[in-house]
Coordinates of C-alpha atoms and ligand atoms in Angstrom, one line a residue:
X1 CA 56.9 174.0 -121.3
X2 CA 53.6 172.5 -121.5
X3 CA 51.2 175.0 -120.0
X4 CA 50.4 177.2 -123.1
X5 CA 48.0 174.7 -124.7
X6 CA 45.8 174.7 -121.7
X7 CA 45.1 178.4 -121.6
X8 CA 41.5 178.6 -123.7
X9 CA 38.8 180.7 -123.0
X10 CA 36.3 178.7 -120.6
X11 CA 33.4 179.0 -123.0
X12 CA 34.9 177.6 -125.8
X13 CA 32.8 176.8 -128.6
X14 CA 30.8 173.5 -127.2
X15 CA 31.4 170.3 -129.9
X16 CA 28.8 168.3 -130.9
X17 CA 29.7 164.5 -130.3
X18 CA 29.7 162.2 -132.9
X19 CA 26.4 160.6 -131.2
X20 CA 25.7 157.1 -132.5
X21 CA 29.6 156.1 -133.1
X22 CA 30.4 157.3 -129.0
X23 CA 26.9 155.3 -127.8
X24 CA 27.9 152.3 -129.7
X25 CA 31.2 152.3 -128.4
X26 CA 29.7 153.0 -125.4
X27 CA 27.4 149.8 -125.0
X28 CA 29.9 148.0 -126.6
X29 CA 30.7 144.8 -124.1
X30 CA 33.1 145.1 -121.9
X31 CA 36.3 143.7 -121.8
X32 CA 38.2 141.2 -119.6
X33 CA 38.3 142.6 -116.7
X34 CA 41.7 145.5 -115.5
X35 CA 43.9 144.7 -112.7
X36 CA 42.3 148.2 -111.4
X37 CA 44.2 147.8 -107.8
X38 CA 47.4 147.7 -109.5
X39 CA 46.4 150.3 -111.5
X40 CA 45.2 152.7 -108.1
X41 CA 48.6 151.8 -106.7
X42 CA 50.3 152.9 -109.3
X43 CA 48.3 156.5 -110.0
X44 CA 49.4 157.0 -106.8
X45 CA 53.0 155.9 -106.8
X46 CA 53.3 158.5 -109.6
X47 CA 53.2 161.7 -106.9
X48 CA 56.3 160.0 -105.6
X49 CA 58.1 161.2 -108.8
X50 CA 56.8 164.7 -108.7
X51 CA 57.8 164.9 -105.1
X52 CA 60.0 168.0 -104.7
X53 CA 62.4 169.0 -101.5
X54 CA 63.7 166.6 -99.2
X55 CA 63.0 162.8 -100.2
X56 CA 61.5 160.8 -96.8
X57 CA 63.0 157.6 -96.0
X58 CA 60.2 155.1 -97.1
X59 CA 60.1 157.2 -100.5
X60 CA 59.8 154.1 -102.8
X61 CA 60.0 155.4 -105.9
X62 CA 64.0 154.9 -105.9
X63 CA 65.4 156.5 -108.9
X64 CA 64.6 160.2 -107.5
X65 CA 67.0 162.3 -105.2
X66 CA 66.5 165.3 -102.8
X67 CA 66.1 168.6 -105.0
X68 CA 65.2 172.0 -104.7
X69 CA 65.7 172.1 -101.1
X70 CA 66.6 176.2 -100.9
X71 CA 63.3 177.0 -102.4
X72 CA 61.7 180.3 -100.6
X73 CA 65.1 181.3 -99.3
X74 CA 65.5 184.1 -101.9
X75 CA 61.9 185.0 -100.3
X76 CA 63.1 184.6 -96.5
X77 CA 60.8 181.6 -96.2
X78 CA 61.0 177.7 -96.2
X79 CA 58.9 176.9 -99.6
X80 CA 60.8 173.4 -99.7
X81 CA 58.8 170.6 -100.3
X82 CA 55.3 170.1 -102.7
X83 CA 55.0 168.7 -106.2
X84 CA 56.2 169.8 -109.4
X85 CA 53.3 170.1 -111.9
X86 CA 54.2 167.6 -114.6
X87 CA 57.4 167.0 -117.1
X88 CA 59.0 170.8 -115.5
X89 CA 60.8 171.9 -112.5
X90 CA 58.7 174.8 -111.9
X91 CA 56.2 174.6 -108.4
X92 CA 53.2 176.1 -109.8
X93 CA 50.8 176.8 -107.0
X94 CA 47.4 176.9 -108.8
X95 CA 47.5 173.3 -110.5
X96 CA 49.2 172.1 -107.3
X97 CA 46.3 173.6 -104.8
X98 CA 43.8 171.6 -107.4
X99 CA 45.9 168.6 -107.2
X100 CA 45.4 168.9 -103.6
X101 CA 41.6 169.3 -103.3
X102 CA 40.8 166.3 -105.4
X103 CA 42.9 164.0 -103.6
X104 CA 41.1 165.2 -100.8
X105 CA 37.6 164.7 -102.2
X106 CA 38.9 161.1 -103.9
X107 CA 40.0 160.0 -100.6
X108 CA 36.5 161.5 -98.8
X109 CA 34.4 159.8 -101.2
X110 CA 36.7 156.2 -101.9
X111 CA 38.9 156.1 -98.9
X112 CA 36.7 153.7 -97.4
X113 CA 37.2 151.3 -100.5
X114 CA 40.9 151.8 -100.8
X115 CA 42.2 149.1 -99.2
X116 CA 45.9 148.8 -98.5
X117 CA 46.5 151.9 -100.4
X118 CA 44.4 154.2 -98.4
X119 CA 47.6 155.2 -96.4
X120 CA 49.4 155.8 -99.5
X121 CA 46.7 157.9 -101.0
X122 CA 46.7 160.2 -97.3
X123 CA 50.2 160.2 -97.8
X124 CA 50.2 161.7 -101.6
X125 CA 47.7 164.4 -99.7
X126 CA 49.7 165.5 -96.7
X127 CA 52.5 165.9 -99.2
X128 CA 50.7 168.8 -100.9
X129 CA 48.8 169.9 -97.6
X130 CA 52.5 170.3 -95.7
X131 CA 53.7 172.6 -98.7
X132 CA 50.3 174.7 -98.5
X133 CA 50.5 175.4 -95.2
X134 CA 54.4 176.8 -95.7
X135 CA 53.0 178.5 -98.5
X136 CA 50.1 180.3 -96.4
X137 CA 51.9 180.4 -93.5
X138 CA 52.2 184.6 -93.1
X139 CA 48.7 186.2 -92.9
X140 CA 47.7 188.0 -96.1
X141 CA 50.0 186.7 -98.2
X142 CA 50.2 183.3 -100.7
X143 CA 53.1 181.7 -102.3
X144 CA 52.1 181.1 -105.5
X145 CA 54.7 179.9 -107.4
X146 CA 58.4 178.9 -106.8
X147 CA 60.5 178.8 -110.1
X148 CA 61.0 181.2 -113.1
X149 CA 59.3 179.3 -115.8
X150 CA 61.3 180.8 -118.7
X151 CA 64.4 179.6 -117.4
X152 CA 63.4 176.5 -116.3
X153 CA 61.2 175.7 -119.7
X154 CA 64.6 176.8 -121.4
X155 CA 66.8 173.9 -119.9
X156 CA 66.5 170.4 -120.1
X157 CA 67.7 169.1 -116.4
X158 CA 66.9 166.7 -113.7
X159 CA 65.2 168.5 -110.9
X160 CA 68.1 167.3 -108.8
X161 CA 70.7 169.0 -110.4
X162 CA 68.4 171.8 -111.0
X163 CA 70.5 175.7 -111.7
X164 CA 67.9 177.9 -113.2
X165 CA 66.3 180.8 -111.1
X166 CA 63.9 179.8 -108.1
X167 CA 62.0 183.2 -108.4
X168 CA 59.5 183.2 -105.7
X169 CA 56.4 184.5 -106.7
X170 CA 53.6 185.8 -104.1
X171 CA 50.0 187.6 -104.4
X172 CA 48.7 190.0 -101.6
X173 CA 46.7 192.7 -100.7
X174 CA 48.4 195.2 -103.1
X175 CA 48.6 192.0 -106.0
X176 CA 45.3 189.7 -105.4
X177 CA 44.6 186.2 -106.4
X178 CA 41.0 184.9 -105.4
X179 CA 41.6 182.3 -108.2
X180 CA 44.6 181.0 -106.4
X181 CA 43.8 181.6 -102.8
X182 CA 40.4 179.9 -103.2
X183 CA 41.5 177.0 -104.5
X184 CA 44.2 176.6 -101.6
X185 CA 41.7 177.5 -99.3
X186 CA 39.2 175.1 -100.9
X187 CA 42.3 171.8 -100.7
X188 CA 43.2 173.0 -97.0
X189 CA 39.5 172.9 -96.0
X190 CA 39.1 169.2 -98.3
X191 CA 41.9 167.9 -96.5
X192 CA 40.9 169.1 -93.1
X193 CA 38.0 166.2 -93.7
X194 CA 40.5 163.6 -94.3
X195 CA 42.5 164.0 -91.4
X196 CA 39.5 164.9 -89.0
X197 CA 39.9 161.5 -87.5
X198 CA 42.9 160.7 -88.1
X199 CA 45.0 163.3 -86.8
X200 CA 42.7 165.9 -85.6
X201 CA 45.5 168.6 -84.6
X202 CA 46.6 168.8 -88.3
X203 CA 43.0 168.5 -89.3
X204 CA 42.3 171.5 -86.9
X205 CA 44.8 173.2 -88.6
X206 CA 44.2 173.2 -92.1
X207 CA 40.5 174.6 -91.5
X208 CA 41.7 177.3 -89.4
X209 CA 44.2 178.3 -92.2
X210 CA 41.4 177.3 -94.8
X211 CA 39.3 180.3 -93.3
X212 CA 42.0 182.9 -93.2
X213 CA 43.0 181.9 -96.7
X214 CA 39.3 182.1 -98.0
X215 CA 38.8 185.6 -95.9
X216 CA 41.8 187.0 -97.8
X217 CA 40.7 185.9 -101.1
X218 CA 37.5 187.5 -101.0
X219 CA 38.5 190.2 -99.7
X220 CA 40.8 191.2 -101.5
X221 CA 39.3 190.2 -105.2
X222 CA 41.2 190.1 -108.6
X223 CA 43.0 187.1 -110.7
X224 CA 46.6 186.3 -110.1
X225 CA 46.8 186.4 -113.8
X226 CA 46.5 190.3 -113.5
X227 CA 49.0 190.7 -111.1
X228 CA 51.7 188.4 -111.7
X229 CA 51.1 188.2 -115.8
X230 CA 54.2 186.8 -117.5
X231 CA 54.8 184.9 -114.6
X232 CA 52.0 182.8 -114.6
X233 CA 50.8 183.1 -118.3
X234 CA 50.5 181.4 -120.7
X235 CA 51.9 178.4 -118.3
X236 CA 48.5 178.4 -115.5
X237 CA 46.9 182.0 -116.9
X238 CA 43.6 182.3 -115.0
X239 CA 41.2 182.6 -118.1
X240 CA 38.1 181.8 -116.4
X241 CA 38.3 184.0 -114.0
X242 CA 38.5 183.9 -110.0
X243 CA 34.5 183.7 -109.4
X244 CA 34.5 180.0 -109.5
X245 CA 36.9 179.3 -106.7
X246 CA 35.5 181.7 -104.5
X247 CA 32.0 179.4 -104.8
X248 CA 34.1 176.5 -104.6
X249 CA 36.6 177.5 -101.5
X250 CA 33.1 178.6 -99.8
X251 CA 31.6 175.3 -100.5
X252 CA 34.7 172.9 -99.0
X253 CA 34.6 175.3 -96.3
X254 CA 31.0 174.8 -95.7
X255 CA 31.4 170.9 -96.0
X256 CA 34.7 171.0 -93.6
X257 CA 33.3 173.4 -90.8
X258 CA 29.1 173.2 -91.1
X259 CA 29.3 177.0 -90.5
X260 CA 26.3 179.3 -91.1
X261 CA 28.8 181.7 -92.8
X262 CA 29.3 179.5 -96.0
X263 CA 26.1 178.6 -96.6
X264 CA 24.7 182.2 -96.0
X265 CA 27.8 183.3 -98.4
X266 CA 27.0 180.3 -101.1
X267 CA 23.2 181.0 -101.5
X268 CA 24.1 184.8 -101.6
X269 CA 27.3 184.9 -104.0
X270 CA 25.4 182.1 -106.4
X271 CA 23.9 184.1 -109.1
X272 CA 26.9 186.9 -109.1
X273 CA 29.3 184.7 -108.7
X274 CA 27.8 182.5 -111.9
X275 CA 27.5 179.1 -110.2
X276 CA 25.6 177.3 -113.6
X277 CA 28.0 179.1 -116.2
X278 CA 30.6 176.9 -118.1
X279 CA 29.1 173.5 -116.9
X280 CA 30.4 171.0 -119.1
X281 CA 34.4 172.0 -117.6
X282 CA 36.0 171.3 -114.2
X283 CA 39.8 171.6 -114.5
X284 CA 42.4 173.7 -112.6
X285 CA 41.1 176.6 -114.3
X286 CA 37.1 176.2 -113.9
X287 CA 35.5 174.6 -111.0
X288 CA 32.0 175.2 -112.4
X289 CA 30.7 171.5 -112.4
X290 CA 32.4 170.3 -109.4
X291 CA 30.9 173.1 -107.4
X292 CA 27.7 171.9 -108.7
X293 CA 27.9 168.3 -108.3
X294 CA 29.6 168.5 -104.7
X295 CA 27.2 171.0 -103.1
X296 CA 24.3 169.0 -104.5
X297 CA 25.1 166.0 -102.6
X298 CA 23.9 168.2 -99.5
X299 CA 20.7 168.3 -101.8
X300 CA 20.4 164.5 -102.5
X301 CA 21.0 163.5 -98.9
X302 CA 18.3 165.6 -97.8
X303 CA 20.5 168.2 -95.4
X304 CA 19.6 170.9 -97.3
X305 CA 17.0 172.7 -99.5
X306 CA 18.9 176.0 -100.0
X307 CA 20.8 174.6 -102.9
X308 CA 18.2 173.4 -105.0
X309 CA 19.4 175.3 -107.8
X310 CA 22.9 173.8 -107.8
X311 CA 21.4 169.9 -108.1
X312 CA 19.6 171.6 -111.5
X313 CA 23.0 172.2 -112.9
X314 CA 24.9 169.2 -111.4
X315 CA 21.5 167.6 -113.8
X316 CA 22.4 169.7 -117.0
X317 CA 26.3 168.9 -116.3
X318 CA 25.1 164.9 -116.8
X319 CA 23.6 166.1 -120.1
X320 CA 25.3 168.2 -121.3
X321 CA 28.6 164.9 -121.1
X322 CA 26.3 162.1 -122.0
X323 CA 26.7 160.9 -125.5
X324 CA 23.7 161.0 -127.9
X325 CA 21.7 163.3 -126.0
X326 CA 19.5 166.3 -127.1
X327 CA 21.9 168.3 -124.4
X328 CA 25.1 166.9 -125.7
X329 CA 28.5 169.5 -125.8
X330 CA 31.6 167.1 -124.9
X331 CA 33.2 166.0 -128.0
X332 CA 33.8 161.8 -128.3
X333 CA 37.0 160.5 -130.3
X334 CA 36.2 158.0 -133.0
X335 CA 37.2 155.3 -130.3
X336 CA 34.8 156.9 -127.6
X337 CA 37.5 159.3 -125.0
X338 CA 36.2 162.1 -124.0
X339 CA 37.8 165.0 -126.2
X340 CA 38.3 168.6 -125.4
X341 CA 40.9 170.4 -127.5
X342 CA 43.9 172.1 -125.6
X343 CA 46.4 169.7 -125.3
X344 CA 46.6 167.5 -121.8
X345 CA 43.3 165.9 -122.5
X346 CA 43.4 163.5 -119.9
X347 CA 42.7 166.1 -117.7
X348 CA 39.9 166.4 -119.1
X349 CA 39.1 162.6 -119.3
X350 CA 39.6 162.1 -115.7
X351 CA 38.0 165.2 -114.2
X352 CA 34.9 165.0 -115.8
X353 CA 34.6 160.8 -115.1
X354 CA 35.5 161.6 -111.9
X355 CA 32.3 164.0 -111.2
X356 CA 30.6 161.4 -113.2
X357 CA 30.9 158.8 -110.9
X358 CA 30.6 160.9 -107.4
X359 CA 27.0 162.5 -108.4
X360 CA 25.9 158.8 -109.7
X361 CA 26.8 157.5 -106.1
X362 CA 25.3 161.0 -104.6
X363 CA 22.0 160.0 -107.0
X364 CA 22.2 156.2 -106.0
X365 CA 21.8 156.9 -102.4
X366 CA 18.9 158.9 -102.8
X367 CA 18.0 156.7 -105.5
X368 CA 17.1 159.1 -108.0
X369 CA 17.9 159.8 -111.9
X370 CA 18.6 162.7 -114.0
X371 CA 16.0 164.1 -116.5
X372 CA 17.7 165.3 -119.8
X373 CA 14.9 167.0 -121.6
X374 CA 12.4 164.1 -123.2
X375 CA 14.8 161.8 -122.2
X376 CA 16.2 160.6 -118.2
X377 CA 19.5 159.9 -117.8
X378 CA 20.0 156.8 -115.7
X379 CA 22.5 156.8 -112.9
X380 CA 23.9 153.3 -114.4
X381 CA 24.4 155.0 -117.8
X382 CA 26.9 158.2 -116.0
X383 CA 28.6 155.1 -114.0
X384 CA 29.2 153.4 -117.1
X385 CA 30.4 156.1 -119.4
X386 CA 33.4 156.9 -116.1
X387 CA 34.1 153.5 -116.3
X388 CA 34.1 153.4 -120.3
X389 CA 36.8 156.4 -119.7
X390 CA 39.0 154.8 -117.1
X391 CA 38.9 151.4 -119.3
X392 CA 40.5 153.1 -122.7
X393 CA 43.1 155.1 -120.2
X394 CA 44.2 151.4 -119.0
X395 CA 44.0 149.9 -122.5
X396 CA 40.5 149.4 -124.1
X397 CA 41.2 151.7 -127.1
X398 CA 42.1 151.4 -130.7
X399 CA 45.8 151.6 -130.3
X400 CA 45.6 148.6 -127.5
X401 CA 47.9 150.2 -125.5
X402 CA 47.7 151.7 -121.8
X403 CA 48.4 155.4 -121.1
X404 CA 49.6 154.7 -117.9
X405 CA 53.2 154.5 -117.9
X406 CA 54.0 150.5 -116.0
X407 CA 50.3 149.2 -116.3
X408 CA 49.8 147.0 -118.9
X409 CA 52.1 145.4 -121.9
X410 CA 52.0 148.3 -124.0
X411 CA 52.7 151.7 -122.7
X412 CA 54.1 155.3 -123.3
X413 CA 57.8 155.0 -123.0
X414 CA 59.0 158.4 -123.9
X415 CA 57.1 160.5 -121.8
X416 CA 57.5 164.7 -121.5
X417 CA 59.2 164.5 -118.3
X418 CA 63.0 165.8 -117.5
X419 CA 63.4 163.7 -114.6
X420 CA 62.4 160.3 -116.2
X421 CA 63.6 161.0 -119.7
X422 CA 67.2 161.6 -118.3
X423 CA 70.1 159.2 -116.5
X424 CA 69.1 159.1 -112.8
X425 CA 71.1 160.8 -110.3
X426 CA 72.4 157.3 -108.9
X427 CA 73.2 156.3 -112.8
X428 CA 75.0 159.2 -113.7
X429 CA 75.9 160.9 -110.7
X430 CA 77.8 164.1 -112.7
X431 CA 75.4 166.7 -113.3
X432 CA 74.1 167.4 -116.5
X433 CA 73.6 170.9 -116.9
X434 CA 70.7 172.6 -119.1
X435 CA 71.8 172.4 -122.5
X436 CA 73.4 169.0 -122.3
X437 CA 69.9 167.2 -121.4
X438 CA 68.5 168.3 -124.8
X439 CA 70.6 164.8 -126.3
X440 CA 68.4 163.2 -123.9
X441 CA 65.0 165.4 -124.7
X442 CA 66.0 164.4 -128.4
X443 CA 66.9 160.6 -128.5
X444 CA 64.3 158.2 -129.9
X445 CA 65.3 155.9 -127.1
X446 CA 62.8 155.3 -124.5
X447 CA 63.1 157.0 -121.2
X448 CA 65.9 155.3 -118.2
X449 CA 63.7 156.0 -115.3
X450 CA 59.8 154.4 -115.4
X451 CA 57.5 157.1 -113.7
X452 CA 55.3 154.3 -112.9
X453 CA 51.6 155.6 -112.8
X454 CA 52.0 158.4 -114.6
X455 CA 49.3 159.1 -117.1
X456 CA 50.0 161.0 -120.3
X457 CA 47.8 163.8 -122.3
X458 CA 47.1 161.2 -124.3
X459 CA 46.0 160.5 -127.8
X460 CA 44.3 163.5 -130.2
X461 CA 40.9 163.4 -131.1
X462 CA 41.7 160.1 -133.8
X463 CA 42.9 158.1 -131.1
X464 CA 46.4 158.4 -132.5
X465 CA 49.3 159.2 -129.9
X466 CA 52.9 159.8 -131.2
X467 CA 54.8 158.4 -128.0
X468 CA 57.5 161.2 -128.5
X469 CA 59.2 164.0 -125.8
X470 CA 58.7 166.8 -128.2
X471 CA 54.7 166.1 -128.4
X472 CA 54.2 167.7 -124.9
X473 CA 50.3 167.8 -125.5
X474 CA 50.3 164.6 -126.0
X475 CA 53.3 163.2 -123.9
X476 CA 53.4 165.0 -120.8
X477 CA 51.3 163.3 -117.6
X478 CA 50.3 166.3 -114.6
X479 CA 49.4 165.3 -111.3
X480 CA 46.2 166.5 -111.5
X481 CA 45.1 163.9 -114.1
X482 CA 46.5 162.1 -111.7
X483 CA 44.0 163.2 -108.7
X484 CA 41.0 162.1 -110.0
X485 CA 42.0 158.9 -111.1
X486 CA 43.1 157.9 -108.0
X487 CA 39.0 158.0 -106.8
X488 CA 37.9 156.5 -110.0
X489 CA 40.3 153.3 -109.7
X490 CA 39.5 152.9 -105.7
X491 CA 35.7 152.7 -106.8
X492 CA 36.3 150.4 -110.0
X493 CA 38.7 148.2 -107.8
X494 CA 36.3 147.9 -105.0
X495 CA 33.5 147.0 -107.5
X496 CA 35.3 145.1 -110.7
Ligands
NAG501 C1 46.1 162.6 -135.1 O1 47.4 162.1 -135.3 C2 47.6 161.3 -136.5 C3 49.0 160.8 -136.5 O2 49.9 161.7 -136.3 C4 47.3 162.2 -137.7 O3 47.4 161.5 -138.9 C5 45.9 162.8 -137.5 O4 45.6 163.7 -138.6 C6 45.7 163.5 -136.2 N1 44.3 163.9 -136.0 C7 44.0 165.1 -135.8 C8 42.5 165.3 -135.7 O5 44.8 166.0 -135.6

């Protein structure tokens, strides 16, 4: 149900930020400090509840049962498992495969700082790893998508009672999907890093798939949008087109494998392939600026001096965020979040903090800064603004309260979500069928179940936020505002 508001054109018009209000609020002192381990716990906790198939035995997020454990059998194949996308039932494999890769590249970057939740965080990964390899499992082919979206966005149900049709949706030679099939190519080659050392089969694994997955989607170029239309749009249309993931499932396959191939394929493809377009975005949809900002690390460290080009647009990515520069085109809320219009804007929020902080570390150890035009960008001040951003998430915003559902005092407690808005299967163990959830969709109560860690779309661009079901945009958390966060908190817990 929520998709729709997410599908705008890449290039959007840029916004201007309200500049002094958004740099006041940005120097403005900061607060007592967050509780930002509880807080990383938690984010991750969260993909407990979007946790679809068969539930493990240390599952500890209790209130969720086993569901949707025929999915791929209409197909002939085992699609059970993965993560549902947000408040739906519907396994969308685009959003998912994002989710995917920046777990990976949160726990690459952070794992080190994680603590006790490290193991948590790897297990969150191999979750969505495990369903990508089912869903690449026969050559040339991708499972996209498991779930008919209209029927499911037309019934209000727990996932484990769950009647509507499991459609299974794939894209192949005949019906390509380099959008799709990069980005699952880009997570299996991210999370063959992670598992490198600790379980080198799997890691082995994943790359190897990783590099049949990429070779089909560049062979075999178009947007899934194109060839599965309704099915995908308007819920996770491919607007910006496929380019982007084929430059970003080339660069986590150069990271993972140190292969000639990728370089040679990422110095060729960048110009037609558009690496600097679009460079204020990084979402599921565009992977401009975290193409940018991860393959510049190569440039920072020294490895390399091919990719000059990309730490020149991982520069004008800084500037173009930054509030009250010259280069400014993200849009500040009076209260100073991060604002792109579309609905979901913690997405937003999260993403573009989280490539905030990764290319200040990248800069640190090379101990450079970032020259915006007359002015220069100081690593401290990109640090500063993620942290600014994770701080009003948690509760250092006008309305006082966290948007992480179970941190804090004051929190969203009637989130978009079927599964937490309705009885539990343990308190109400009857089925409730489509129709006779929309009481629950409806009530003013607060939800039952506590989907702990989730984080919500958020507040609109006045800082106000409703706190009600029907206000999807606003209401509804995703895991991959989820993703990021997880790297953001490790850092701020480590360091705070
Ligand atoms: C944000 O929501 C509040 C409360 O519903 C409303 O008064 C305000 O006009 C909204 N702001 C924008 C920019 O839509």
């Amino acid at each position: 149900m929520a998709r729709n508001g997410l599908c705008l054109p890449g290039n959007a018009p840029a916004f201007r930020a309200t500049l002094v209000l958004s740099l006041l609020l940005l120097l403005q002192p900061i607060r007592a400090g967050h509780d930002y381990h509880d807080a990383l716990r938690k984010s991750i906790l969260f993909f407990e509840g979007q946790r679809s198939g068969k539930l493990p035995h240390d599952q500890r997020l209790k209130w969720r049962g086993d569901s949707a454990l025929h999915d791929g059998s209409t197909a002939g194949v085992d699609l059970t498992g993965g993560y549902y996308d947000a408040g739906d039932n519907v396994k969308f494999g685009f959003p998912m495969a994002f989710t995917t890769t920046l777990l990976a590249w949160s726990i690459i970057d952070f794992g080190r700082v994680m603590g006790t939740e490290q193991r948590n965080a790897v297990k969150a990964l191999r979750w969505g790893t495990d369903y990508l390899l089912k869903a690449t499992a026969v050559p040339g082919v991708v499972f996209v998508q498991v779930g008919d979206p209209y029927s499911d966005h037309n019934c209000w149900e727990r996932p484990e009672d769950m009647d509507t049709r499991r459609t299974v949706y794939k894209i192949d030679h005949n019906n390509p999907g380099s959008d799709v099939a990069g980005e699952t190519a880009a997570a299996l080659a991210a999370a063959s890093i992670v598992f490198r050392s600790r379980d080198p089969a799997y890691s082995r694994l994943l790359l190897n798939r990783a590099v049949k997955v990429f070779e089909f989607a560049d062979t075999h170029r178009g947007a899934y949008s194109s060839s599965l239309k309704n099915a995908v749009c308007p819920f996770y249309c491919d607007v910006n087109g496929f380019q982007d993931e084929l430059l970003w499932g080339a660069a986590w396959l150069h990271k993972a494998s140190r292969r000639r191939q990728y370089r040679e394929y990422i110095v060729r493809n960048e110009v037609i392939l558009r690496a600097g377009d679009t460079i204020n975005e990084f979402g599921w949809d565009n992977k401009h600026a975290g193409i940018n900002i991860l393959i510049s690390k190569e440039v920072l460290m020294g490895k390399s001096d091919y990719f000059e080009s990309f730490k020149q647009n991982a520069d004008g990515f800084i500037c173009s965020v930054l509030p009250g520069l010259a280069h400014t085109q993200v849009q500040y809320s009076p209260g100073g979040l991060i604002f792109k219009p579309g609905g979901s804007n913690m997405q937003h929020v999260t993403s573009l903090s989280f490539l905030l902080l990764t290319y200040s570390n990248y800069l640190s150890h090379a101990n450079k800064n970032v020259p915006c035009g007359m002015t220069s960008a100081s690593r401290p001040s990109s640090n500063k603004l993620a942290k600014r951003q994770v701080d009003y998430i948690l509760g250092d915003n006008p309305l006082r309260m966290s948007y992480m559902v179970g941190y804090g005092p004051r929190y969203p407690q009637r989130i978009h979500h079927r599964g937490s808005s309705l009885p539990s299967v343990q308190a109400h163990p009857a089925r409730i069928g489509c129709k006779a959830g929309s009481r629950y969709f409806l009530s003013p109560n607060p939800n039952p179940n506590k989907l702990v860690g989730a984080v919500v779309g958020g507040p609109n661009s006045s800082d106000a936020f409703p706190d009600s079901r029907p206000y999807f945009q606003e209401s509804e958390p995703t895991t991959y505002i989820n993703a990021p966060l997880v790297g953001l908190l490790s850092y701020f817990a480590a360091h705070y």
